[in-house]
Amino acid sequence: DPLVNMVILLNKPVGMTCSHKDGGALVYDILPNRWKSRDPRVSTVGRLDKQTTGLLLLTDDGDLLHQITSPKRRVKKTYRVKLARPLTGTEGDLFASGRMMLENEDKPLAPAELDVVSTTEALLSITEGRYHQVRRMFAAAGNHVEQLHRERLGDLTLPDGLALGEWRLLSKEEIALVFQ
């Protein structure tokens, strides 16, 4: 039904861009062709960079898109991070401090939550979406992100059975999880 707004959950693969314009493979290429001509058009809710995988929402509902991405809503985004070097043990306090500054920015980052999975793997939850934020946070802490995968948006979790490059439409109940 073209009158019903669509919200699509995509498990974004590596190498695809969240843009309507860039050259190369776009996340929109995965969707059915007929959706490319929708008005209003389908757009990504925020962005994942080309090398980041995982939970990406796309919608033709501009109001919903704005609600999820608005800094005022503080929607929590949780990433699984694989690192080049072992964690030192100081990152959690640094990220949670609310005082961490990124290079070339004049406003400190909102507090972020780090859950250590192993010496070189962690879950990081942030409520902002600055440019390459997770990668830059670990770089500022003296480490390098080798793999970045978004697992959750609010309480909406990427389903285990949804392979990279697969998508499905979300129900109203699932969309509501984003704001919980």
XYZ file of N, CA, C and O in Angstrom:
720
model
N 0.849 -1.196 0.000
C 0.000 0.000 0.000
C 0.881 1.240 0.000
O 1.604 1.498 0.956
N 0.824 2.022 -1.081
C 1.722 3.184 -1.190
C 1.425 4.266 -0.158
O 2.246 5.135 0.060
N 0.253 4.240 0.490
C -0.063 5.289 1.464
C 0.517 4.994 2.841
O 0.595 5.859 3.688
N 0.907 3.749 3.047
C 1.475 3.372 4.340
C 2.974 3.624 4.306
O 3.649 3.247 3.353
N 3.487 4.276 5.342
C 4.925 4.507 5.388
C 5.656 3.204 5.632
O 5.193 2.341 6.361
N 6.816 3.106 5.007
C 7.638 1.904 5.125
C 8.803 2.168 6.046
O 9.424 3.229 5.977
N 9.096 1.173 6.881
C 10.340 1.190 7.637
C 11.007 -0.155 7.373
O 10.426 -1.209 7.615
N 12.206 -0.078 6.836
C 12.942 -1.259 6.408
C 14.135 -1.438 7.335
O 14.860 -0.478 7.613
N 14.326 -2.663 7.800
C 15.510 -3.015 8.576
C 16.454 -3.750 7.639
O 16.085 -4.763 7.043
N 17.662 -3.230 7.486
C 18.666 -3.820 6.597
C 19.889 -4.195 7.418
O 20.328 -3.411 8.262
N 20.429 -5.378 7.170
C 21.718 -5.756 7.745
C 22.760 -5.345 6.706
O 23.013 -6.051 5.740
N 23.313 -4.149 6.898
C 24.171 -3.538 5.882
C 25.499 -4.287 5.746
O 26.190 -4.493 6.726
N 25.835 -4.672 4.506
C 27.138 -5.309 4.285
C 28.258 -4.271 4.123
O 27.994 -3.081 3.919
N 29.491 -4.736 4.207
C 30.660 -3.884 3.964
C 30.658 -3.423 2.509
O 30.197 -4.145 1.624
N 31.161 -2.226 2.261
C 31.393 -1.775 0.889
C 30.238 -1.037 0.254
O 30.311 -0.643 -0.895
N 29.143 -0.846 1.020
C 28.004 -0.116 0.464
C 27.886 1.237 1.146
O 28.153 1.368 2.339
N 27.457 2.234 0.382
C 27.355 3.598 0.868
C 25.899 3.960 1.149
O 25.013 3.571 0.396
N 25.691 4.725 2.228
C 24.354 5.196 2.618
C 24.077 6.541 1.979
O 23.954 7.559 2.666
N 24.015 6.570 0.675
C 23.834 7.833 -0.028
C 23.026 7.586 -1.285
O 23.011 6.474 -1.803
N 22.365 8.640 -1.754
C 21.664 8.526 -3.047
C 22.603 8.888 -4.189
O 22.296 8.655 -5.337
N 23.750 9.517 -3.880
C 24.571 10.117 -4.913
C 25.909 9.437 -5.187
O 26.367 9.422 -6.301
N 26.588 8.953 -4.146
C 27.956 8.461 -4.318
C 28.038 7.419 -5.416
O 27.079 6.712 -5.692
N 29.229 7.313 -6.006
C 29.465 6.250 -6.974
C 29.585 4.930 -6.233
O 29.684 4.899 -5.020
N 29.586 3.836 -6.980
C 29.759 2.526 -6.355
C 28.459 1.974 -5.801
O 27.375 2.479 -6.102
N 28.580 0.941 -4.983
C 27.413 0.230 -4.473
C 26.698 1.049 -3.409
O 27.320 1.532 -2.463
N 25.398 1.203 -3.561
C 24.581 1.954 -2.609
C 23.649 0.990 -1.877
O 23.208 -0.010 -2.457
N 23.311 1.310 -0.631
C 22.387 0.443 0.114
C 21.040 0.344 -0.605
O 20.371 -0.683 -0.520
N 20.677 1.369 -1.328
C 19.386 1.375 -2.039
C 19.347 0.323 -3.144
O 18.274 -0.103 -3.561
N 20.519 -0.100 -3.631
C 20.578 -1.098 -4.703
C 20.022 -2.446 -4.254
O 19.645 -3.274 -5.077
N 20.008 -2.689 -2.935
C 19.530 -3.960 -2.391
C 17.998 -4.040 -2.451
O 17.433 -5.113 -2.571
N 17.349 -2.884 -2.381
C 15.884 -2.847 -2.290
C 15.229 -3.083 -3.646
O 15.845 -2.865 -4.686
N 13.956 -3.498 -3.622
C 13.242 -3.686 -4.895
C 13.232 -2.397 -5.724
O 13.070 -1.308 -5.172
N 13.395 -2.556 -7.027
C 13.467 -1.408 -7.937
C 12.279 -0.469 -7.812
O 12.426 0.735 -7.883
N 11.082 -1.057 -7.628
C 9.863 -0.221 -7.614
C 9.902 0.788 -6.463
O 9.237 1.812 -6.519
N 10.658 0.513 -5.406
C 10.710 1.424 -4.259
C 11.568 2.655 -4.532
O 11.486 3.639 -3.835
N 12.395 2.574 -5.586
C 13.280 3.698 -5.892
C 12.497 4.900 -6.402
O 12.978 6.023 -6.346
N 11.277 4.645 -6.898
C 10.494 5.755 -7.449
C 9.445 6.258 -6.455
O 8.585 7.053 -6.816
N 9.489 5.792 -5.210
C 8.502 6.232 -4.226
C 8.653 7.725 -3.946
O 9.747 8.268 -3.989
N 7.524 8.348 -3.637
C 7.520 9.759 -3.269
C 6.638 9.905 -2.036
O 5.445 9.624 -2.127
N 7.136 10.303 -0.882
C 8.538 10.692 -0.642
C 9.481 9.496 -0.788
O 9.069 8.359 -0.601
N 10.738 9.798 -1.117
C 11.648 8.700 -1.384
C 12.163 8.061 -0.097
O 12.130 8.652 0.969
N 12.619 6.836 -0.243
C 13.177 6.073 0.872
C 14.581 6.607 1.166
O 15.393 6.752 0.257
N 14.835 6.912 2.433
C 16.150 7.409 2.854
C 16.650 6.624 4.053
O 15.856 6.044 4.797
N 17.969 6.636 4.238
C 18.523 5.960 5.411
C 18.284 6.827 6.641
O 18.313 8.048 6.572
N 18.066 6.162 7.768
C 17.895 6.837 9.055
C 19.289 6.912 9.667
O 19.794 5.949 10.227
N 19.942 8.067 9.485
C 21.354 8.165 9.856
C 22.183 7.415 8.825
O 21.667 7.005 7.776
N 23.460 7.253 9.123
C 24.349 6.604 8.153
C 25.291 5.652 8.853
O 25.648 5.871 10.006
N 25.694 4.644 8.129
C 26.816 3.804 8.534
C 27.860 3.980 7.442
O 27.515 3.960 6.256
N 29.126 4.160 7.818
C 30.131 4.356 6.770
C 30.320 3.072 5.966
O 29.816 2.011 6.324
N 31.041 3.212 4.868
C 31.176 2.141 3.886
C 31.684 0.835 4.502
O 31.285 -0.256 4.106
N 32.582 0.944 5.485
C 33.194 -0.250 6.085
C 32.413 -0.793 7.279
O 32.786 -1.812 7.850
N 31.346 -0.108 7.692
C 30.570 -0.547 8.853
C 29.396 -1.404 8.410
O 28.735 -1.094 7.418
N 29.146 -2.465 9.165
C 28.047 -3.379 8.863
C 26.954 -3.228 9.922
O 27.139 -2.566 10.930
N 25.828 -3.884 9.647
C 24.818 -4.029 10.686
C 23.538 -3.261 10.484
O 23.163 -2.897 9.364
N 22.865 -3.019 11.602
C 21.501 -2.513 11.641
C 21.396 -1.113 11.027
O 21.975 -0.167 11.543
N 20.648 -1.043 9.949
C 20.388 0.236 9.293
C 18.902 0.288 8.979
O 18.356 -0.652 8.406
N 18.258 1.378 9.378
C 16.859 1.570 9.018
C 16.772 2.466 7.805
O 17.569 3.393 7.642
N 15.783 2.198 6.966
C 15.463 3.062 5.829
C 13.969 3.300 5.881
O 13.199 2.413 6.251
N 13.558 4.525 5.539
C 12.130 4.822 5.588
C 11.773 5.924 4.604
O 12.625 6.692 4.177
N 10.475 5.976 4.284
C 9.944 7.086 3.489
C 9.143 8.028 4.401
O 8.444 8.906 3.922
N 9.271 7.833 5.719
C 8.553 8.635 6.713
C 9.504 9.676 7.297
O 10.303 9.378 8.191
N 9.423 10.900 6.753
C 10.331 11.970 7.168
C 10.227 12.317 8.644
O 11.224 12.623 9.296
N 9.002 12.282 9.187
C 8.824 12.604 10.605
C 9.524 11.576 11.486
O 10.205 11.926 12.445
N 9.347 10.310 11.159
C 9.983 9.249 11.936
C 11.504 9.359 11.826
O 12.216 9.247 12.830
N 11.994 9.595 10.626
C 13.427 9.739 10.408
C 13.969 10.835 11.331
O 14.965 10.645 12.031
N 13.273 11.973 11.372
C 13.709 13.093 12.206
C 13.668 12.724 13.698
O 14.575 13.055 14.448
N 12.607 12.022 14.109
C 12.491 11.634 15.526
C 13.656 10.757 15.961
O 14.190 10.917 17.049
N 14.032 9.794 15.117
C 15.096 8.859 15.490
C 16.458 9.551 15.498
O 17.280 9.292 16.367
N 16.692 10.432 14.520
C 18.020 11.041 14.395
C 18.180 12.312 15.226
O 19.295 12.785 15.398
N 17.096 12.858 15.755
C 17.186 14.095 16.536
C 18.059 13.889 17.772
O 17.828 12.963 18.546
N 19.073 14.761 17.963
C 19.939 14.632 19.143
C 19.147 14.719 20.451
O 19.546 14.133 21.447
N 18.026 15.421 20.425
C 17.212 15.576 21.642
C 16.646 14.244 22.125
O 16.406 14.049 23.312
N 16.394 13.317 21.192
C 15.803 12.029 21.564
C 16.810 11.094 22.223
O 16.445 10.152 22.901
N 18.084 11.328 21.976
C 19.149 10.493 22.555
C 18.903 8.998 22.349
O 18.995 8.201 23.276
N 18.555 8.623 21.125
C 18.354 7.202 20.816
C 19.714 6.506 20.903
O 20.685 6.944 20.293
N 19.764 5.428 21.680
C 21.029 4.727 21.905
C 21.348 3.809 20.730
O 20.496 3.058 20.272
N 22.588 3.921 20.244
C 23.070 3.067 19.155
C 24.202 2.211 19.721
O 25.140 2.742 20.306
N 24.095 0.896 19.562
C 25.099 -0.003 20.129
C 25.874 -0.704 19.021
O 25.280 -1.303 18.119
N 27.197 -0.597 19.116
C 28.108 -1.143 18.113
C 28.997 -2.220 18.725
O 29.468 -2.062 19.851
N 29.238 -3.286 17.954
C 30.256 -4.273 18.319
C 31.540 -3.858 17.603
O 31.542 -3.683 16.390
N 32.590 -3.672 18.377
C 33.840 -3.126 17.868
C 34.938 -4.177 18.007
O 35.120 -4.734 19.091
N 35.642 -4.464 16.904
C 36.836 -5.331 16.976
C 38.046 -4.437 16.751
O 38.098 -3.680 15.781
N 38.997 -4.536 17.683
C 40.118 -3.603 17.738
C 41.439 -4.233 17.319
O 41.642 -5.430 17.491
N 42.344 -3.387 16.825
C 43.666 -3.843 16.390
C 44.528 -4.218 17.592
O 45.338 -5.133 17.518
N 44.372 -3.486 18.702
C 45.206 -3.707 19.878
C 44.332 -3.932 21.102
O 43.197 -3.466 21.141
N 44.881 -4.611 22.124
C 44.095 -4.850 23.341
C 43.667 -3.541 24.015
O 44.397 -2.545 23.972
N 42.499 -3.563 24.619
C 42.024 -2.434 25.415
C 42.966 -2.242 26.605
O 43.507 -3.216 27.129
N 43.141 -1.004 27.023
C 44.043 -0.727 28.148
C 43.315 -0.776 29.489
O 43.946 -0.872 30.535
N 41.972 -0.656 29.436
C 41.210 -0.637 30.680
C 40.790 0.763 31.091
O 39.990 0.937 32.002
N 41.325 1.780 30.411
C 40.976 3.162 30.750
C 39.879 3.724 29.843
O 39.326 4.783 30.118
N 39.545 3.001 28.772
C 38.597 3.526 27.773
C 37.209 3.755 28.354
O 36.565 4.759 28.045
N 36.738 2.822 29.177
C 35.385 2.925 29.727
C 35.153 4.222 30.468
O 34.155 4.913 30.244
N 36.092 4.589 31.333
C 35.968 5.834 32.102
C 36.066 7.045 31.187
O 35.329 8.024 31.351
N 36.991 6.994 30.232
C 37.169 8.100 29.292
C 35.882 8.330 28.493
O 35.384 9.450 28.393
N 35.311 7.239 27.940
C 34.120 7.359 27.101
C 32.903 7.797 27.924
O 32.015 8.478 27.420
N 32.844 7.392 29.198
C 31.691 7.703 30.056
C 31.768 9.104 30.659
O 30.787 9.596 31.209
N 32.931 9.749 30.546
C 33.188 10.991 31.286
C 32.316 12.173 30.865
O 32.061 13.064 31.660
N 31.890 12.184 29.590
C 31.169 13.361 29.103
C 32.103 14.530 28.831
O 31.663 15.635 28.535
N 33.394 14.277 28.927
C 34.394 15.336 28.697
C 35.302 15.036 27.510
O 36.182 15.809 27.187
N 35.090 13.884 26.872
C 35.970 13.490 25.780
C 35.775 14.399 24.569
O 34.659 14.635 24.129
N 36.895 14.903 24.059
C 36.864 15.767 22.878
C 37.431 15.009 21.684
O 38.406 14.277 21.832
N 36.824 15.194 20.530
C 37.370 14.638 19.298
C 38.119 15.746 18.564
O 37.778 16.921 18.677
N 39.106 15.334 17.809
C 39.920 16.277 17.050
C 39.046 17.166 16.160
O 38.090 16.684 15.547
N 39.383 18.448 16.108
C 38.692 19.445 15.273
C 37.239 19.669 15.681
O 36.433 20.116 14.870
N 36.868 19.338 16.926
C 35.522 19.634 17.413
C 35.635 20.459 18.685
O 36.626 20.375 19.397
N 34.594 21.268 18.933
C 34.680 22.167 20.090
C 33.678 21.814 21.188
O 33.543 22.528 22.160
N 32.980 20.690 21.011
C 31.990 20.278 22.004
C 32.313 18.856 22.442
O 32.521 17.980 21.607
N 32.376 18.614 23.771
C 32.692 17.252 24.210
C 31.581 16.264 23.830
O 30.436 16.653 23.634
N 31.952 15.000 23.754
C 30.993 13.951 23.436
C 30.091 13.684 24.627
O 30.533 13.751 25.778
N 28.850 13.329 24.349
C 27.945 12.866 25.406
C 28.530 11.572 25.976
O 29.216 10.836 25.266
N 28.254 11.290 27.250
C 28.771 10.047 27.830
C 28.352 8.828 27.006
O 27.234 8.753 26.519
N 29.285 7.899 26.848
C 29.054 6.654 26.117
C 29.380 5.490 27.045
O 30.151 5.641 27.988
N 28.774 4.350 26.743
C 28.871 3.180 27.620
C 29.672 2.092 26.916
O 29.329 1.698 25.805
N 30.739 1.620 27.588
C 31.588 0.575 27.015
C 31.418 -0.717 27.805
O 31.541 -0.718 29.027
N 31.107 -1.804 27.100
C 31.055 -3.136 27.710
C 32.128 -3.980 27.048
O 32.059 -4.234 25.844
N 33.104 -4.404 27.836
C 34.216 -5.188 27.302
C 33.767 -6.629 27.089
O 33.215 -7.254 27.990
N 33.991 -7.138 25.877
C 33.646 -8.515 25.531
C 34.900 -9.387 25.670
O 34.852 -10.483 26.212
N 36.024 -8.896 25.184
C 37.318 -9.580 25.298
C 38.393 -8.497 25.228
O 38.070 -7.309 25.150
N 39.666 -8.890 25.206
C 40.730 -7.879 25.197
C 40.678 -6.987 23.959
O 41.075 -5.835 24.021
N 40.173 -7.516 22.840
C 40.145 -6.712 21.609
C 38.736 -6.551 21.034
O 38.567 -6.221 19.863
N 37.717 -6.794 21.864
C 36.343 -6.648 21.385
C 35.495 -6.008 22.476
O 35.635 -6.329 23.651
N 34.620 -5.101 22.067
C 33.763 -4.418 23.033
C 32.458 -4.018 22.370
O 32.353 -3.969 21.146
N 31.465 -3.731 23.213
C 30.218 -3.120 22.757
C 30.261 -1.671 23.217
O 30.546 -1.394 24.388
N 29.997 -0.752 22.304
C 29.975 0.669 22.648
C 28.598 1.222 22.311
O 28.130 1.056 21.183
N 27.971 1.856 23.309
C 26.661 2.480 23.103
C 26.812 3.986 23.167
O 27.332 4.525 24.155
N 26.360 4.662 22.101
C 26.444 6.121 22.016
C 25.051 6.679 21.752
O 24.179 5.975 21.236
N 24.846 7.943 22.103
C 23.550 8.583 21.861
C 23.663 9.700 20.829
O 22.697 10.389 20.551
N 24.851 9.876 20.278
C 25.043 10.866 19.221
C 25.380 10.123 17.933
O 25.505 8.906 17.934
N 25.584 10.848 16.881
C 25.978 10.217 15.626
C 26.906 11.127 14.861
O 26.657 11.464 13.719
N 27.993 11.528 15.522
C 28.932 12.403 14.825
C 29.700 11.624 13.761
O 29.767 10.398 13.798
N 30.317 12.370 12.864
C 31.035 11.794 11.728
C 32.076 10.777 12.218
O 32.965 11.132 13.001
N 31.941 9.515 11.797
C 32.895 8.443 12.155
C 33.175 8.403 13.653
O 34.297 8.133 14.083
N 32.151 8.665 14.448
C 32.341 8.868 15.891
C 33.028 7.699 16.601
O 33.983 7.903 17.349
N 32.538 6.489 16.399
C 33.098 5.340 17.130
C 34.563 5.140 16.750
O 35.427 4.970 17.619
N 34.854 5.193 15.466
C 36.243 5.022 15.010
C 37.136 6.110 15.612
O 38.252 5.832 16.047
N 36.640 7.349 15.630
C 37.436 8.464 16.144
C 37.626 8.378 17.663
O 38.659 8.770 18.183
N 36.625 7.857 18.366
C 36.758 7.708 19.818
C 37.889 6.731 20.155
O 38.730 7.013 21.007
N 37.901 5.590 19.465
C 38.958 4.616 19.748
C 40.320 5.121 19.276
O 41.332 4.870 19.928
N 40.349 5.865 18.169
C 41.615 6.441 17.706
C 42.157 7.414 18.759
O 43.352 7.402 19.071
N 41.270 8.222 19.333
C 41.686 9.180 20.369
C 42.192 8.458 21.616
O 43.007 8.994 22.370
N 41.716 7.222 21.823
C 42.164 6.416 22.966
C 43.377 5.557 22.583
O 43.789 4.690 23.354
N 43.932 5.786 21.389
C 45.156 5.106 20.988
C 44.953 3.729 20.381
O 45.848 2.891 20.412
N 43.777 3.481 19.815
C 43.532 2.175 19.220
C 42.963 2.357 17.814
O 42.653 3.472 17.393
N 42.798 1.257 17.099
C 42.282 1.294 15.739
C 41.157 0.272 15.608
O 41.323 -0.886 15.970
N 40.016 0.730 15.076
C 38.867 -0.148 14.869
C 39.076 -0.935 13.578
O 39.219 -0.343 12.513
N 39.085 -2.260 13.701
C 39.241 -3.114 12.521
C 37.897 -3.532 11.946
O 37.754 -3.676 10.744
N 36.909 -3.755 12.830
C 35.560 -4.095 12.363
C 34.554 -3.359 13.226
O 34.722 -3.279 14.448
N 33.524 -2.829 12.564
C 32.483 -2.094 13.270
C 31.128 -2.586 12.775
O 30.882 -2.616 11.566
N 30.274 -2.977 13.731
C 28.984 -3.596 13.397
C 27.924 -3.049 14.347
O 28.063 -3.180 15.561
N 26.881 -2.395 13.805
C 25.810 -1.885 14.665
C 24.816 -3.003 14.943
O 24.260 -3.574 14.014
N 24.596 -3.286 16.228
C 23.713 -4.377 16.648
C 22.348 -3.906 17.096
O 21.386 -4.651 16.997
N 22.282 -2.693 17.661
C 21.029 -2.238 18.254
C 20.791 -0.763 17.993
O 21.721 0.025 17.910
N 19.509 -0.425 17.938
C 19.061 0.963 17.881
C 17.946 1.042 18.914
O 16.902 0.408 18.740
N 18.175 1.752 20.022
C 17.245 1.701 21.148
C 17.184 0.267 21.639
O 18.223 -0.333 21.907
N 15.977 -0.303 21.707
C 15.824 -1.713 22.082
C 15.543 -2.606 20.875
O 15.166 -3.761 21.028
N 15.701 -2.055 19.677
C 15.542 -2.853 18.461
C 16.887 -3.508 18.157
O 17.893 -2.819 18.001
N 16.885 -4.835 18.104
C 18.121 -5.589 17.876
C 18.087 -6.224 16.496
O 17.032 -6.654 16.035
N 19.245 -6.271 15.863
C 19.361 -6.944 14.573
C 19.046 -8.427 14.777
O 19.685 -9.072 15.607
N 18.067 -8.983 14.071
C 17.721 -10.399 14.284
C 18.844 -11.327 13.816
O 19.491 -11.064 12.807
N 19.057 -12.399 14.564
C 20.115 -13.361 14.243
C 19.979 -13.939 12.839
O 20.961 -14.165 12.163
N 18.761 -14.191 12.405
C 18.549 -14.848 11.119
C 18.673 -13.948 9.907
O 18.556 -14.416 8.775
N 18.904 -12.647 10.120
C 18.969 -11.706 8.987
C 20.426 -11.576 8.547
O 21.228 -10.929 9.221
N 20.765 -12.214 7.436
C 22.154 -12.230 6.958
C 22.549 -10.862 6.407
O 21.688 -10.035 6.079
N 23.849 -10.633 6.286
C 24.352 -9.403 5.670
C 23.728 -9.254 4.287
O 23.677 -10.213 3.518
N 23.239 -8.047 4.000
C 22.628 -7.794 2.701
C 21.150 -8.141 2.638
O 20.499 -7.899 1.634
N 20.603 -8.713 3.727
C 19.172 -9.018 3.759
C 18.419 -7.907 4.475
O 18.980 -7.198 5.306
N 17.133 -7.782 4.148
C 16.288 -6.746 4.748
C 14.902 -7.307 4.983
O 14.538 -8.334 4.424
N 14.144 -6.621 5.824
C 12.719 -6.922 5.970
C 12.009 -5.685 6.494
O 12.630 -4.788 7.049
N 10.699 -5.656 6.276
C 9.886 -4.539 6.765
C 9.637 -4.715 8.252
O 9.514 -5.842 8.739
N 9.569 -3.617 8.977
C 9.310 -3.652 10.415
C 7.841 -3.381 10.709
O 7.182 -2.615 10.004
N 7.371 -3.976 11.791
C 6.012 -3.720 12.279
C 6.038 -2.462 13.155
O 7.106 -2.016 13.589
N 4.863 -1.909 13.437
C 4.761 -0.742 14.325
C 5.361 -1.055 15.694
O 5.991 -0.212 16.309
N 5.154 -2.283 16.184
C 5.673 -2.682 17.499
C 7.201 -2.679 17.496
O 7.837 -2.250 18.457
N 7.778 -3.150 16.413
C 9.245 -3.173 16.309
C 9.809 -1.750 16.225
O 10.822 -1.444 16.849
N 9.127 -0.884 15.475
C 9.585 0.517 15.362
C 9.549 1.171 16.751
O 10.463 1.925 17.106
N 8.532 0.861 17.544
C 8.395 1.448 18.886
C 9.579 1.073 19.780
O 9.947 1.856 20.680
N 10.202 -0.074 19.534
C 11.362 -0.501 20.336
C 12.518 0.494 20.254
O 13.309 0.612 21.202
N 12.621 1.181 19.117
C 13.707 2.153 18.929
C 13.678 3.217 20.020
O 14.714 3.695 20.463
N 12.478 3.556 20.476
C 12.335 4.671 21.427
C 12.263 4.222 22.884
O 12.037 5.014 23.772
N 12.467 2.912 23.138
C 12.390 2.420 24.516
C 13.735 2.470 25.205
O 14.755 2.518 24.569
